[in-house]
C-alpha positions as CSV (number, residue, x, y, z in Angstrom):
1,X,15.2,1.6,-1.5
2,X,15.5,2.8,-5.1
3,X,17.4,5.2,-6.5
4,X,14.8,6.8,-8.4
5,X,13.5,10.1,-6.3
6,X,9.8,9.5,-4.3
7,X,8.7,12.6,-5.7
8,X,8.4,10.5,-9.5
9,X,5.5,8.5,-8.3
10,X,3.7,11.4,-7.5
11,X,2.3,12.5,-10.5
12,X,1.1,9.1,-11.5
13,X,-0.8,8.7,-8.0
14,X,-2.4,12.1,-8.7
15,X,-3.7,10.9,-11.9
16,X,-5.4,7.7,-10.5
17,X,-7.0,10.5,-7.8
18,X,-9.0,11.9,-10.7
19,X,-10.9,9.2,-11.8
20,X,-14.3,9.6,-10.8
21,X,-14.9,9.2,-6.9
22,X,-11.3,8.4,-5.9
23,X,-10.4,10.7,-3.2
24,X,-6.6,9.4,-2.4
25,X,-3.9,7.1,-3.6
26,X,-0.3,6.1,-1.7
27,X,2.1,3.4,-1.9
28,X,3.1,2.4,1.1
29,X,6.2,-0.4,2.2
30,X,4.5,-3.4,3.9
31,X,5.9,-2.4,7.0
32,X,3.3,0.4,7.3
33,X,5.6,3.5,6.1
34,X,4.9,5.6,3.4
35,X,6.8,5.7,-0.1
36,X,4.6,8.5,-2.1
37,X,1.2,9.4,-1.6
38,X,-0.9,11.8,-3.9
39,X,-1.1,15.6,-2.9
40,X,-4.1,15.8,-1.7
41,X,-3.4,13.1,1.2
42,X,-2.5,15.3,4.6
43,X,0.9,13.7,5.6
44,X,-0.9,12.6,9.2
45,X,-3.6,11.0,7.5
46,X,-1.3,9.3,5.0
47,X,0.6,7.5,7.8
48,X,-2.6,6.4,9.4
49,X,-3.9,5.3,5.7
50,X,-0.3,3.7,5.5
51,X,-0.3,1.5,8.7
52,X,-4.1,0.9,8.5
53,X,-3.4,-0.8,4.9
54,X,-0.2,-2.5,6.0
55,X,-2.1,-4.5,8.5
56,X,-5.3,-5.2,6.3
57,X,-2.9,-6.9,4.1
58,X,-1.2,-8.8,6.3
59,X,-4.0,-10.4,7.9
60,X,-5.5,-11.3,4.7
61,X,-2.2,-12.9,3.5
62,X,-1.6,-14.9,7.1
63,X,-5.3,-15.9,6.6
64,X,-5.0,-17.1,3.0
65,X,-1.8,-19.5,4.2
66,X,-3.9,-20.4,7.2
67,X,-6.8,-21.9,5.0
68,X,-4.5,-22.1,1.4
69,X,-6.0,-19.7,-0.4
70,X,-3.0,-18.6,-2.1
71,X,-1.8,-15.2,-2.2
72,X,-3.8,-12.1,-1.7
73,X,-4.9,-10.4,-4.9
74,X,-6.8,-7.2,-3.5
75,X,-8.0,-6.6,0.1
76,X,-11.4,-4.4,0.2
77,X,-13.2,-2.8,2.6
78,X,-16.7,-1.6,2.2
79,X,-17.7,1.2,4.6
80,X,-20.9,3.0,5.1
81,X,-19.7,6.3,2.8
82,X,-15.9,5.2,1.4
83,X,-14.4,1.7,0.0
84,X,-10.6,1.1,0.9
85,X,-9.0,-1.0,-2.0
86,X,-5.1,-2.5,-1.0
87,X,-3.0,-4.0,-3.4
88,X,0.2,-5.8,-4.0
89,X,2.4,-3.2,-6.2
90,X,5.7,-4.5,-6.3
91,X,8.0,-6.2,-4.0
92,X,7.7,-5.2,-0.6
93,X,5.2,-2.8,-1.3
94,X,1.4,-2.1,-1.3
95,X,-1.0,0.4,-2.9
96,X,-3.9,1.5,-1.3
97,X,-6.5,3.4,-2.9
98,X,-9.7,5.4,-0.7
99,X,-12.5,6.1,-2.6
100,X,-16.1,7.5,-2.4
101,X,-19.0,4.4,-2.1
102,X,-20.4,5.4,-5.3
103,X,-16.7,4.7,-7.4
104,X,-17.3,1.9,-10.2
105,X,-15.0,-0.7,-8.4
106,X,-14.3,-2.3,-11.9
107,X,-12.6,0.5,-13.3
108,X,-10.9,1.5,-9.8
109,X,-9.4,-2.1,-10.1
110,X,-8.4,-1.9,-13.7
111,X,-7.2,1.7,-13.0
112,X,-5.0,0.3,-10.0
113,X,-3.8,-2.7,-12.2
114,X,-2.7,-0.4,-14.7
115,X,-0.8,1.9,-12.5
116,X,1.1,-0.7,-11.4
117,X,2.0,-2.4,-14.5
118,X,3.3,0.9,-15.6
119,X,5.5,1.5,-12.6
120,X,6.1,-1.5,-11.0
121,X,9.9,-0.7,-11.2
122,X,9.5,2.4,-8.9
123,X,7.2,0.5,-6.5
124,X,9.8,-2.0,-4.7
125,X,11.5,-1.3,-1.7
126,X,13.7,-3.3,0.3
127,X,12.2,-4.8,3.6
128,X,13.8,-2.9,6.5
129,X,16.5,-5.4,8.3
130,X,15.0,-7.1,11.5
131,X,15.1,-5.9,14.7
132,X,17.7,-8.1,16.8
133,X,16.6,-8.8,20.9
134,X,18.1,-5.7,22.6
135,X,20.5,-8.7,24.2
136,X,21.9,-10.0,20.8
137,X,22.1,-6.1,20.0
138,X,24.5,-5.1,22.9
139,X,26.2,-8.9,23.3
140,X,24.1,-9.8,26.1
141,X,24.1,-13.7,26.3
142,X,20.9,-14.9,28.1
């Protein structure tokens, strides 16, 4: 993780939350967790966000190696009253943006472009270590 505090990023994310129609912004490790969200985003309901964009994004990118599409650019989701937008921003990490249906998706996407151009340096964070078999673990041999 970096060195520099969580709390840096949170001022930017609050910006992108008052453009016009967007009601939440967090950065979030592509393992689900959360790195900073904006302050209007309930802790419980930044988690969910969190998890819920982690997995978007990783079924878009196994699909795109599945049919060689190349990496994923943006995932969106349309719903009745709220589009979801989740984006590569930095390594290991993702930022996903909720907004009302009527947001201008254009400037949303430029806005989210921007925002991680200017802070891609903050937005890394190393890939948690994985998980050995609880045999390997202990020294269990099979």
């Amino acid at each position: 993780m970096n060195s520099t505090p969580q709390t840096d990023l949170t001022w930017i994310l609050d910006d992108l939350v008052e453009v016009p129609d967007v009601v939440y912004a967090l950065v979030l490790s592509t393992d689900g967790l959360i790195v900073q969200k904006s302050t209007s985003l309930a802790q419980d309901a930044g988690e969910l966000l969190a998890a819920g964009a982690s997995s978007l994004y990783s079924v878009a990118a196994g699909m795109g190696r599945r049919f060689d599409s190349g990496p994923v650019q943006q995932v969106i989701i349309e719903y009745r009253g709220r589009t979801l937008f989740v984006a590569a921003a930095g390594q290991n990490a993702r930022l996903a943006v909720l907004c009302e249906q009527s947001v201008d998706m254009g400037t949303v996407a430029y806005e989210m472009s921007r925002l991680v151009t200017r802070i891609g340096e903050y937005l890394g964070s190393e890939a948690r270590p994985p998980v050995l078999p609880l045999s390997e673990s202990v020294g269990l041999r099979p």
